[in-house]
PDB file of C-alpha atoms in Angstrom:
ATOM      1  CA  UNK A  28     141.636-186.969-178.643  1.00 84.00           C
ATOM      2  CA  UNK A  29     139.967-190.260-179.644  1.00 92.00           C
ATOM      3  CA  UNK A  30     137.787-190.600-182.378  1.00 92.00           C
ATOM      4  CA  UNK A  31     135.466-193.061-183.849  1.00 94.00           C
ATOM      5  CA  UNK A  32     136.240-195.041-187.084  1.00 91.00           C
ATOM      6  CA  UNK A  33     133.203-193.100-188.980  1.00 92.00           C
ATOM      7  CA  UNK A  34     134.517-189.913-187.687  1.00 93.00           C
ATOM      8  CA  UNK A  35     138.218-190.806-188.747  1.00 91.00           C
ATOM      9  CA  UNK A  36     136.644-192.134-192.480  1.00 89.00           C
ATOM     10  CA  UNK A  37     134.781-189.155-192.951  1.00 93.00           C
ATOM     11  CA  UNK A  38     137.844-187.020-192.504  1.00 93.00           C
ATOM     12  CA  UNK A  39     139.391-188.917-195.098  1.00 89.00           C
ATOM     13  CA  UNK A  40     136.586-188.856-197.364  1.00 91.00           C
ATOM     14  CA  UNK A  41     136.593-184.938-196.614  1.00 94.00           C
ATOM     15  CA  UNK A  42     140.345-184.266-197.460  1.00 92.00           C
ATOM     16  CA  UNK A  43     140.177-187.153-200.861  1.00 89.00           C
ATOM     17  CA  UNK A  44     137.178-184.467-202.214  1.00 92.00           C
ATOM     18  CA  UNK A  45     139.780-181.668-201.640  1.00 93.00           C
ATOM     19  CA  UNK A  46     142.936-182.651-203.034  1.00 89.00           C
ATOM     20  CA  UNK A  47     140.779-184.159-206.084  1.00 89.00           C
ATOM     21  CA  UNK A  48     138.507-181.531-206.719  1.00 92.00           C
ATOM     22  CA  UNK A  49     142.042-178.819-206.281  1.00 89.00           C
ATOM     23  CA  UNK A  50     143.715-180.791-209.334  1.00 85.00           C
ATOM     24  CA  UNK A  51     140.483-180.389-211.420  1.00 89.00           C
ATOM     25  CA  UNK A  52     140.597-176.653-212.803  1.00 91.00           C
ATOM     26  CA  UNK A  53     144.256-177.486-213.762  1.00 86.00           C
ATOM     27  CA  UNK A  54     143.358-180.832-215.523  1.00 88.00           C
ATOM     28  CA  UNK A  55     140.502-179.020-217.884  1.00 92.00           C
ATOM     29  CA  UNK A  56     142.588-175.813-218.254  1.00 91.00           C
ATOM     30  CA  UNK A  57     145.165-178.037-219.956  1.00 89.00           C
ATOM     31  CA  UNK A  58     142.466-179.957-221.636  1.00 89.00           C
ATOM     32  CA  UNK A  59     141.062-176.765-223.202  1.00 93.00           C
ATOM     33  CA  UNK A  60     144.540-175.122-224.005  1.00 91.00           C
ATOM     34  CA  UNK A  61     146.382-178.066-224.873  1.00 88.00           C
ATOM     35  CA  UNK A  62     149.286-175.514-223.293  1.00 89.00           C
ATOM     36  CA  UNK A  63     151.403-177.312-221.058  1.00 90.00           C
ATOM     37  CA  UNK A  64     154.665-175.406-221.685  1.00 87.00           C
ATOM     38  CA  UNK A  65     154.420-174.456-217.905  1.00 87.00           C
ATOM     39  CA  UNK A  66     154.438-178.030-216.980  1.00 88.00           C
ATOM     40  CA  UNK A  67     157.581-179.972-216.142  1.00 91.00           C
ATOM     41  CA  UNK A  68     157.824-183.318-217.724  1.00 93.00           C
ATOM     42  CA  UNK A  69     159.895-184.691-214.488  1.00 94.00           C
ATOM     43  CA  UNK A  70     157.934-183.350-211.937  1.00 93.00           C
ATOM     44  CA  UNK A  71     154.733-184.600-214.080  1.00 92.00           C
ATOM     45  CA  UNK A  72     155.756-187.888-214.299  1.00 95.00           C
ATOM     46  CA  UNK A  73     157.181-187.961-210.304  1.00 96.00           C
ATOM     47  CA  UNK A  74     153.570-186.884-209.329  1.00 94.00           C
ATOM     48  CA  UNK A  75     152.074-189.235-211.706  1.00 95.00           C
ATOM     49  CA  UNK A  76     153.874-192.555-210.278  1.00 97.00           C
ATOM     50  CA  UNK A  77     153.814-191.208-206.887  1.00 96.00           C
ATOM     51  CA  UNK A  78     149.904-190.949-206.989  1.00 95.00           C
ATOM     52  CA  UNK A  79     149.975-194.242-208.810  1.00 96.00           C
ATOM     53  CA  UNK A  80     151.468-195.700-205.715  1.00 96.00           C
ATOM     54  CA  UNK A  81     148.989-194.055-203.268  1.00 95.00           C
ATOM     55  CA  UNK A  82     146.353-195.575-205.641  1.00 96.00           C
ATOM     56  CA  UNK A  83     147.788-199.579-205.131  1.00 97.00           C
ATOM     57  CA  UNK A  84     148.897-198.351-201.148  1.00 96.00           C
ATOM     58  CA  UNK A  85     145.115-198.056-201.036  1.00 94.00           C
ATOM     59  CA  UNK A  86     143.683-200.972-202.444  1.00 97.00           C
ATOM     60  CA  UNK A  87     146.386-203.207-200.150  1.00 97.00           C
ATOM     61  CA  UNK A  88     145.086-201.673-196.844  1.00 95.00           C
ATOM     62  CA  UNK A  89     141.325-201.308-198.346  1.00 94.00           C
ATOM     63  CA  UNK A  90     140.514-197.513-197.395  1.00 91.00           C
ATOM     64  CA  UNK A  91     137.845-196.000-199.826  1.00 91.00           C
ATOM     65  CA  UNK A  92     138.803-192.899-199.315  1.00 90.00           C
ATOM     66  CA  UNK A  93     142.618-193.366-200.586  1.00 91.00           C
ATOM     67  CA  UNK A  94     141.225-195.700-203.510  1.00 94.00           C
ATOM     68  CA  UNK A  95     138.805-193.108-204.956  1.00 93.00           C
ATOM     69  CA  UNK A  96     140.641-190.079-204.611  1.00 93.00           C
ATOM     70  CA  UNK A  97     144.275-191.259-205.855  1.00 95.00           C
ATOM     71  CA  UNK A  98     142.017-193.282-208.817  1.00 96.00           C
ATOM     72  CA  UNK A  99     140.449-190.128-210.130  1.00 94.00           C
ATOM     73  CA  UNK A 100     143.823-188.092-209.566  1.00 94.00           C
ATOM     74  CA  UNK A 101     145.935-190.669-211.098  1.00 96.00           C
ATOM     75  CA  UNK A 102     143.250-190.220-214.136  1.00 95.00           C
ATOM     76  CA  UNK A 103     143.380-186.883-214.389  1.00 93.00           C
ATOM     77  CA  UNK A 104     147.534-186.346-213.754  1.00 93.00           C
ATOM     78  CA  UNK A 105     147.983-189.514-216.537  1.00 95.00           C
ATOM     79  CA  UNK A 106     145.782-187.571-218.732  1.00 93.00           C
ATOM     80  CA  UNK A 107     147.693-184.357-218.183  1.00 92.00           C
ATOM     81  CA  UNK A 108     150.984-186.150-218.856  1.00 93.00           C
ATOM     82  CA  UNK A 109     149.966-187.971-222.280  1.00 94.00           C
ATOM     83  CA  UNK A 110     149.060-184.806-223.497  1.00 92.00           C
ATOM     84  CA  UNK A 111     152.319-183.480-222.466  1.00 91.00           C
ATOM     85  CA  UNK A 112     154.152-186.061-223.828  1.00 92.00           C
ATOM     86  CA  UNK A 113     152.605-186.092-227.328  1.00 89.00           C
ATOM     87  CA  UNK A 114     152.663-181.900-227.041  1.00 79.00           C
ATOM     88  CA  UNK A 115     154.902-181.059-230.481  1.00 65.00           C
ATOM     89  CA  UNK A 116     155.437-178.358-228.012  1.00 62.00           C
ATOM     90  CA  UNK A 117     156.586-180.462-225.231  1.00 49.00           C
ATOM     91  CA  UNK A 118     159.879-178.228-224.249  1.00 49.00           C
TER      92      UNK A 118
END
């Protein structure tokens, strides 16, 4: 199968809008609850870095599509993990 660089960029446009938009309903649910006791520190803060690295993996090779997504995820999951952090109920 050989594709052209538009069609290869628009697939990664296509699957950044869907593994952003995905973490969205879990981001505001927590926003609105402030309940995270179903949230793992650890695996928060794994995810967190992990997407932090996808974030500067993107800017070095210059795909848009890595950049945006893994900036507004990184947002949202760092947002999610303060919260958890500063939780009194943080267990």
């Amino acid at each position: 199968m050989s594709l052209q660089p538009y069609q290869i960029e628009l697939i990664g446009y296509c699957a950044a809008f869907l593994t952003t938009i995905a973490f969205l309903p879990q981001a505001v649910q927590s926003w609105r609850t402030r309940d995270l006791s179903g949230i793992s520190l650890g695996m928060y803060s794994l995810f967190t870095a992990g997407v932090g690295l996808w974030l500067i993996y993107g800017l070095i090779i210059e795909k848009w599509p890595l950049i945006l997504a893994n900036a507004l995820t990184f947002a949202l999951a760092l947002s999610i993990l303060l919260l958890k952090i500063r939780s009194p109920k943080a267990g």
